[in-house]
Amino acid sequence: MIQEIIVVEGKDDTGAVKRAVEADTIETGGSAIGEEVLRRIELAAARRGVIIFTDPDHAGERIRRIVADRVPGCKHAFLPQEQAERGGKFGVEHATPEAIRQALAAVRTERPAEEAGADVVEWDDLMEAGLIVHPEAAQRRRELGRRLGIGYANGKQFFRRCRMLRITKRELAEALAAMDGGEGEAG
């Protein structure tokens, strides 16, 4: 049984999570999250903690931001798009139980970047790594996000995630070396 309550988008996501693990969920009902749902998530965070586990798409990222902005200190689980796709649609409900278990096992806790000290990833680190302002930046972020367990995002959001989830310069360098060296998965 997972201690934290998992925040998902809808009933189909709840079904997929419950096929993979024993856990309680709160459904946001899509991207128009109501005040009542946000209050339930705040209570859940205070009592048991929450894991935000939304679809790897634009709407899922919007929900993740809304919840994380309202409820600081959340844990985050990410599914790579290729593990959550069926028929051109992306969602937790399309992932296999094994992919869901892997995503939940690689959960990361949100904390202010300042707590990580001087070793926290900076914008210049992402530029030097070819993750922004680079012809292959999107593909590099997709692969690196998979290796770090933080999912895919555009450049600005990727930077925000690195800071929010306290990805260190060392973690970034190790994942980049594995990615560029063609080694096995990091983490």
CSV table of C-alpha atoms in Angstrom, one decimal:
chain,number,residue,atom,x,y,z
A,1,MET,CA,0.0,0.0,0.0
A,2,ILE,CA,1.4,3.4,-1.0
A,3,GLN,CA,1.1,5.8,1.9
A,4,GLU,CA,0.6,8.9,-0.1
A,5,ILE,CA,-2.6,9.7,-2.0
A,6,ILE,CA,-2.0,9.8,-5.7
A,7,VAL,CA,-3.5,12.7,-7.6
A,8,VAL,CA,-4.7,11.6,-11.1
A,9,GLU,CA,-6.9,13.2,-13.7
A,10,GLY,CA,-9.9,10.9,-14.0
A,11,LYS,CA,-11.6,7.5,-13.3
A,12,ASP,CA,-9.7,5.6,-16.0
A,13,ASP,CA,-6.4,6.8,-14.4
A,14,THR,CA,-7.6,5.6,-11.0
A,15,GLY,CA,-8.4,2.2,-12.5
A,16,ALA,CA,-5.0,1.9,-14.1
A,17,VAL,CA,-3.2,2.9,-10.9
A,18,LYS,CA,-5.3,0.4,-8.8
A,19,ARG,CA,-4.4,-2.4,-11.3
A,20,ALA,CA,-0.7,-1.6,-10.7
A,21,VAL,CA,-0.5,-0.8,-7.0
A,22,GLU,CA,-2.6,-0.6,-3.8
A,23,ALA,CA,-3.2,3.1,-3.4
A,24,ASP,CA,-5.9,5.7,-2.8
A,25,THR,CA,-6.4,8.4,-5.4
A,26,ILE,CA,-8.0,11.9,-5.8
A,27,GLU,CA,-9.3,12.6,-9.3
A,28,THR,CA,-9.0,16.2,-10.5
A,29,GLY,CA,-11.8,15.8,-13.0
A,30,GLY,CA,-9.6,17.2,-15.8
A,31,SER,CA,-7.8,20.5,-16.1
A,32,ALA,CA,-10.6,22.6,-14.7
A,33,ILE,CA,-9.7,21.7,-11.1
A,34,GLY,CA,-12.3,23.0,-8.7
A,35,GLU,CA,-11.7,24.7,-5.4
A,36,GLU,CA,-13.2,21.7,-3.5
A,37,VAL,CA,-10.7,19.3,-5.2
A,38,LEU,CA,-7.8,21.5,-4.3
A,39,ARG,CA,-8.9,21.6,-0.7
A,40,ARG,CA,-9.1,17.8,-0.6
A,41,ILE,CA,-5.6,17.7,-2.1
A,42,GLU,CA,-4.3,20.1,0.6
A,43,LEU,CA,-5.8,18.0,3.3
A,44,ALA,CA,-4.4,14.8,1.8
A,45,ALA,CA,-0.9,16.4,1.7
A,46,ALA,CA,-1.1,17.5,5.3
A,47,ARG,CA,-2.3,14.0,6.5
A,48,ARG,CA,-0.6,11.5,4.2
A,49,GLY,CA,1.3,13.3,1.5
A,50,VAL,CA,0.4,13.4,-2.2
A,51,ILE,CA,2.0,12.2,-5.4
A,52,ILE,CA,1.0,14.1,-8.5
A,53,PHE,CA,0.7,11.6,-11.4
A,54,THR,CA,-0.8,13.2,-14.4
A,55,ASP,CA,-0.8,12.5,-18.1
A,56,PRO,CA,2.4,13.3,-20.1
A,57,ASP,CA,0.7,15.9,-22.2
A,58,HIS,CA,0.0,19.7,-22.1
A,59,ALA,CA,-3.2,19.3,-20.0
A,60,GLY,CA,-1.5,17.0,-17.5
A,61,GLU,CA,1.4,19.4,-17.1
A,62,ARG,CA,-1.1,22.3,-16.5
A,63,ILE,CA,-2.8,20.2,-13.8
A,64,ARG,CA,0.6,19.4,-12.2
A,65,ARG,CA,1.5,23.1,-12.1
A,66,ILE,CA,-1.9,24.1,-10.6
A,67,VAL,CA,-1.6,21.5,-7.8
A,68,ALA,CA,2.1,22.0,-7.1
A,69,ASP,CA,1.6,25.8,-6.9
A,70,ARG,CA,-1.3,25.4,-4.5
A,71,VAL,CA,0.2,22.6,-2.4
A,72,PRO,CA,4.0,23.0,-1.9
A,73,GLY,CA,6.1,19.9,-1.2
A,74,CYS,CA,4.3,17.5,-3.4
A,75,LYS,CA,5.9,14.3,-4.7
A,76,HIS,CA,5.9,13.8,-8.5
A,77,ALA,CA,5.7,10.7,-10.6
A,78,PHE,CA,6.3,10.9,-14.4
A,79,LEU,CA,5.4,8.5,-17.2
A,80,PRO,CA,7.4,8.8,-20.4
A,81,GLN,CA,5.1,9.5,-23.4
A,82,GLU,CA,6.1,6.3,-25.1
A,83,GLN,CA,4.9,4.3,-22.1
A,84,ALA,CA,1.5,6.1,-21.9
A,85,GLU,CA,0.4,6.2,-25.6
A,86,ARG,CA,-2.4,4.4,-27.4
A,87,GLY,CA,-4.0,5.5,-30.6
A,88,GLY,CA,-2.2,8.9,-30.6
A,89,LYS,CA,-3.5,9.8,-27.1
A,90,PHE,CA,-1.4,10.0,-24.0
A,91,GLY,CA,-2.5,9.1,-20.6
A,92,VAL,CA,-1.9,7.2,-17.4
A,93,GLU,CA,-4.8,5.0,-18.3
A,94,HIS,CA,-2.9,3.7,-21.3
A,95,ALA,CA,0.2,2.6,-19.4
A,96,THR,CA,0.9,-0.9,-18.3
A,97,PRO,CA,0.9,-1.8,-14.6
A,98,GLU,CA,4.7,-2.3,-14.8
A,99,ALA,CA,5.2,1.2,-16.3
A,100,ILE,CA,3.0,2.7,-13.5
A,101,ARG,CA,5.0,0.8,-10.8
A,102,GLN,CA,8.3,2.1,-12.3
A,103,ALA,CA,7.0,5.7,-12.4
A,104,LEU,CA,5.8,5.5,-8.8
A,105,ALA,CA,9.1,3.8,-7.7
A,106,ALA,CA,11.0,6.8,-9.2
A,107,VAL,CA,9.0,9.5,-7.5
A,108,ARG,CA,10.7,12.7,-6.7
A,109,THR,CA,10.0,15.2,-3.9
A,110,GLU,CA,9.5,18.9,-4.7
A,111,ARG,CA,11.6,21.2,-2.6
A,112,PRO,CA,12.8,24.8,-3.0
A,113,ALA,CA,15.9,24.9,-5.2
A,114,GLU,CA,17.6,27.0,-2.5
A,115,GLU,CA,17.8,23.9,-0.3
A,116,ALA,CA,20.0,22.2,-2.8
A,117,GLY,CA,22.7,24.8,-2.4
A,118,ALA,CA,25.2,25.7,-5.0
A,119,ASP,CA,25.0,22.4,-6.8
A,120,VAL,CA,21.5,23.0,-8.2
A,121,VAL,CA,21.1,23.1,-12.0
A,122,GLU,CA,21.3,26.5,-13.5
A,123,TRP,CA,19.9,27.8,-16.9
A,124,ASP,CA,23.5,27.9,-18.3
A,125,ASP,CA,23.9,24.2,-17.5
A,126,LEU,CA,21.0,23.4,-19.7
A,127,MET,CA,22.3,25.5,-22.5
A,128,GLU,CA,25.7,23.9,-22.3
A,129,ALA,CA,24.1,20.4,-22.3
A,130,GLY,CA,22.2,21.2,-25.5
A,131,LEU,CA,18.9,21.0,-23.7
A,132,ILE,CA,17.8,24.5,-24.8
A,133,VAL,CA,18.6,26.7,-27.8
A,134,HIS,CA,19.9,23.6,-29.7
A,135,PRO,CA,18.6,21.9,-32.9
A,136,GLU,CA,18.1,18.6,-31.0
A,137,ALA,CA,17.1,20.1,-27.7
A,138,ALA,CA,13.6,18.6,-27.6
A,139,GLN,CA,14.9,15.1,-28.2
A,140,ARG,CA,17.7,15.6,-25.7
A,141,ARG,CA,15.2,16.8,-23.1
A,142,ARG,CA,12.9,13.8,-23.8
A,143,GLU,CA,15.7,11.3,-23.3
A,144,LEU,CA,17.3,13.1,-20.3
A,145,GLY,CA,13.9,13.5,-18.7
A,146,ARG,CA,13.4,9.8,-19.0
A,147,ARG,CA,16.8,9.0,-17.5
A,148,LEU,CA,16.3,11.5,-14.6
A,149,GLY,CA,12.7,10.3,-14.0
A,150,ILE,CA,11.2,13.8,-14.4
A,151,GLY,CA,9.5,13.4,-17.8
A,152,TYR,CA,9.5,15.5,-20.9
A,153,ALA,CA,8.9,19.3,-20.9
A,154,ASN,CA,9.7,22.3,-23.0
A,155,GLY,CA,12.9,24.2,-22.1
A,156,LYS,CA,11.4,26.6,-19.6
A,157,GLN,CA,9.4,23.9,-17.8
A,158,PHE,CA,12.3,21.5,-17.8
A,159,PHE,CA,14.4,24.1,-16.0
A,160,ARG,CA,11.6,24.6,-13.5
A,161,ARG,CA,11.3,20.9,-12.9
A,162,CYS,CA,15.1,20.5,-12.4
A,163,ARG,CA,15.0,23.3,-9.8
A,164,MET,CA,11.7,22.2,-8.1
A,165,LEU,CA,12.9,18.6,-7.9
A,166,ARG,CA,16.5,19.6,-6.9
A,167,ILE,CA,18.3,18.0,-9.8
A,168,THR,CA,22.0,18.5,-9.0
A,169,LYS,CA,24.7,19.4,-11.5
A,170,ARG,CA,26.2,16.0,-10.7
A,171,GLU,CA,23.0,14.1,-11.5
A,172,LEU,CA,22.6,16.1,-14.7
A,173,ALA,CA,26.2,15.4,-15.7
A,174,GLU,CA,25.9,11.6,-14.9
A,175,ALA,CA,22.7,11.3,-16.9
A,176,LEU,CA,24.2,13.3,-19.8
A,177,ALA,CA,27.3,11.1,-19.8
A,178,ALA,CA,25.1,8.0,-19.9
A,179,MET,CA,22.9,9.4,-22.6
A,180,ASP,CA,25.7,10.7,-24.8
A,181,GLY,CA,27.8,7.6,-24.2
A,182,GLY,CA,25.0,5.3,-25.1
A,183,GLU,CA,25.1,3.5,-21.7
A,184,GLY,CA,22.1,2.0,-20.0
A,185,GLU,CA,19.5,3.9,-18.2
A,186,ALA,CA,20.5,6.2,-15.3
A,187,GLY,CA,18.8,5.9,-11.9
